[in-house]
Amino acid sequence: MEHYFTTQQGAIRRLIDIRRGATGTSGPSIVVGKRKDGAEVNGISDVLSSVRAGR
């Protein structure tokens, strides 16, 4: 399932929920992000860091 966000704050809120495990899904979440420069970012911590930095 893919999720897209309209605001940076919405993305940060959702990623923190995923990290805390409040997703409501039964399995682990795989998080992959794509930065503005086209580089792929893997893992919840790296994606959250990139979103907070505005990349």
mmCIF file with all atom_site columns, C-alpha atoms in Angstrom:
data_model
loop_
_atom_site.group_PDB
_atom_site.id
_atom_site.type_symbol
_atom_site.label_atom_id
_atom_site.label_alt_id
_atom_site.label_comp_id
_atom_site.label_asym_id
_atom_site.label_entity_id
_atom_site.label_seq_id
_atom_site.pdbx_PDB_ins_code
_atom_site.Cartn_x
_atom_site.Cartn_y
_atom_site.Cartn_z
_atom_site.occupancy
_atom_site.B_iso_or_equiv
_atom_site.pdbx_formal_charge
_atom_site.auth_seq_id
_atom_site.auth_comp_id
_atom_site.auth_asym_id
_atom_site.auth_atom_id
_atom_site.pdbx_PDB_model_num
ATOM 1  C CA . MET A 1 1  ? 0.000  0.000  0.000  1.00 0.00 ? 1  MET A CA 1
ATOM 2  C CA . GLU A 1 2  ? 1.329  3.419  -0.891 1.00 0.00 ? 2  GLU A CA 1
ATOM 3  C CA . HIS A 1 3  ? 0.669  6.599  1.067  1.00 0.00 ? 3  HIS A CA 1
ATOM 4  C CA . TYR A 1 4  ? 1.193  10.133 -0.174 1.00 0.00 ? 4  TYR A CA 1
ATOM 5  C CA . PHE A 1 5  ? 1.133  13.232 2.003  1.00 0.00 ? 5  PHE A CA 1
ATOM 6  C CA . THR A 1 6  ? 0.147  16.789 1.207  1.00 0.00 ? 6  THR A CA 1
ATOM 7  C CA . THR A 1 7  ? 2.092  18.385 4.050  1.00 0.00 ? 7  THR A CA 1
ATOM 8  C CA . GLN A 1 8  ? 5.406  17.776 5.737  1.00 0.00 ? 8  GLN A CA 1
ATOM 9  C CA . GLN A 1 9  ? 3.716  17.768 9.141  1.00 0.00 ? 9  GLN A CA 1
ATOM 10 C CA . GLY A 1 10 ? 1.267  15.071 8.015  1.00 0.00 ? 10 GLY A CA 1
ATOM 11 C CA . ALA A 1 11 ? 4.113  12.904 6.802  1.00 0.00 ? 11 ALA A CA 1
ATOM 12 C CA . ILE A 1 12 ? 6.038  13.309 10.056 1.00 0.00 ? 12 ILE A CA 1
ATOM 13 C CA . ARG A 1 13 ? 2.946  12.451 12.112 1.00 0.00 ? 13 ARG A CA 1
ATOM 14 C CA . ARG A 1 14 ? 2.271  9.287  10.069 1.00 0.00 ? 14 ARG A CA 1
ATOM 15 C CA . LEU A 1 15 ? 5.910  8.147  10.173 1.00 0.00 ? 15 LEU A CA 1
ATOM 16 C CA . ILE A 1 16 ? 6.053  8.567  13.945 1.00 0.00 ? 16 ILE A CA 1
ATOM 17 C CA . ASP A 1 17 ? 2.856  6.497  14.253 1.00 0.00 ? 17 ASP A CA 1
ATOM 18 C CA . ILE A 1 18 ? 4.429  3.776  12.114 1.00 0.00 ? 18 ILE A CA 1
ATOM 19 C CA . ARG A 1 19 ? 7.588  3.828  14.211 1.00 0.00 ? 19 ARG A CA 1
ATOM 20 C CA . ARG A 1 20 ? 5.573  3.503  17.422 1.00 0.00 ? 20 ARG A CA 1
ATOM 21 C CA . GLY A 1 21 ? 3.679  0.549  15.969 1.00 0.00 ? 21 GLY A CA 1
ATOM 22 C CA . ALA A 1 22 ? 0.264  2.215  16.005 1.00 0.00 ? 22 ALA A CA 1
ATOM 23 C CA . THR A 1 23 ? -0.453 1.330  12.388 1.00 0.00 ? 23 THR A CA 1
ATOM 24 C CA . GLY A 1 24 ? -3.219 -1.186 13.029 1.00 0.00 ? 24 GLY A CA 1
ATOM 25 C CA . THR A 1 25 ? -1.589 -3.727 10.718 1.00 0.00 ? 25 THR A CA 1
ATOM 26 C CA . SER A 1 26 ? -0.525 -7.173 11.798 1.00 0.00 ? 26 SER A CA 1
ATOM 27 C CA . GLY A 1 27 ? 2.923  -7.239 10.196 1.00 0.00 ? 27 GLY A CA 1
ATOM 28 C CA . PRO A 1 28 ? 5.991  -5.034 10.211 1.00 0.00 ? 28 PRO A CA 1
ATOM 29 C CA . SER A 1 29 ? 5.990  -1.942 8.030  1.00 0.00 ? 29 SER A CA 1
ATOM 30 C CA . ILE A 1 30 ? 8.507  -1.420 5.253  1.00 0.00 ? 30 ILE A CA 1
ATOM 31 C CA . VAL A 1 31 ? 9.192  2.247  4.636  1.00 0.00 ? 31 VAL A CA 1
ATOM 32 C CA . VAL A 1 32 ? 10.845 3.477  1.455  1.00 0.00 ? 32 VAL A CA 1
ATOM 33 C CA . GLY A 1 33 ? 11.031 7.129  0.513  1.00 0.00 ? 33 GLY A CA 1
ATOM 34 C CA . LYS A 1 34 ? 12.263 9.104  -2.450 1.00 0.00 ? 34 LYS A CA 1
ATOM 35 C CA . ARG A 1 35 ? 14.021 12.404 -1.857 1.00 0.00 ? 35 ARG A CA 1
ATOM 36 C CA . LYS A 1 36 ? 13.583 15.461 -4.059 1.00 0.00 ? 36 LYS A CA 1
ATOM 37 C CA . ASP A 1 37 ? 16.946 14.751 -5.710 1.00 0.00 ? 37 ASP A CA 1
ATOM 38 C CA . GLY A 1 38 ? 15.686 11.279 -6.737 1.00 0.00 ? 38 GLY A CA 1
ATOM 39 C CA . ALA A 1 39 ? 17.704 9.241  -4.231 1.00 0.00 ? 39 ALA A CA 1
ATOM 40 C CA . GLU A 1 40 ? 15.883 6.392  -2.510 1.00 0.00 ? 40 GLU A CA 1
ATOM 41 C CA . VAL A 1 41 ? 15.828 6.281  1.293  1.00 0.00 ? 41 VAL A CA 1
ATOM 42 C CA . ASN A 1 42 ? 15.105 3.013  3.148  1.00 0.00 ? 42 ASN A CA 1
ATOM 43 C CA . GLY A 1 43 ? 14.078 2.453  6.735  1.00 0.00 ? 43 GLY A CA 1
ATOM 44 C CA . ILE A 1 44 ? 11.805 4.378  9.056  1.00 0.00 ? 44 ILE A CA 1
ATOM 45 C CA . SER A 1 45 ? 14.582 6.327  10.785 1.00 0.00 ? 45 SER A CA 1
ATOM 46 C CA . ASP A 1 46 ? 16.233 7.451  7.546  1.00 0.00 ? 46 ASP A CA 1
ATOM 47 C CA . VAL A 1 47 ? 12.928 8.405  5.914  1.00 0.00 ? 47 VAL A CA 1
ATOM 48 C CA . LEU A 1 48 ? 11.797 10.327 8.992  1.00 0.00 ? 48 LEU A CA 1
ATOM 49 C CA . SER A 1 49 ? 15.132 12.138 9.136  1.00 0.00 ? 49 SER A CA 1
ATOM 50 C CA . SER A 1 50 ? 14.869 13.115 5.466  1.00 0.00 ? 50 SER A CA 1
ATOM 51 C CA . VAL A 1 51 ? 11.287 14.357 5.851  1.00 0.00 ? 51 VAL A CA 1
ATOM 52 C CA . ARG A 1 52 ? 12.213 16.462 8.865  1.00 0.00 ? 52 ARG A CA 1
ATOM 53 C CA . ALA A 1 53 ? 15.141 17.943 6.941  1.00 0.00 ? 53 ALA A CA 1
ATOM 54 C CA . GLY A 1 54 ? 12.822 18.809 4.044  1.00 0.00 ? 54 GLY A CA 1
ATOM 55 C CA . ARG A 1 55 ? 14.473 16.530 1.523  1.00 0.00 ? 55 ARG A CA 1
#
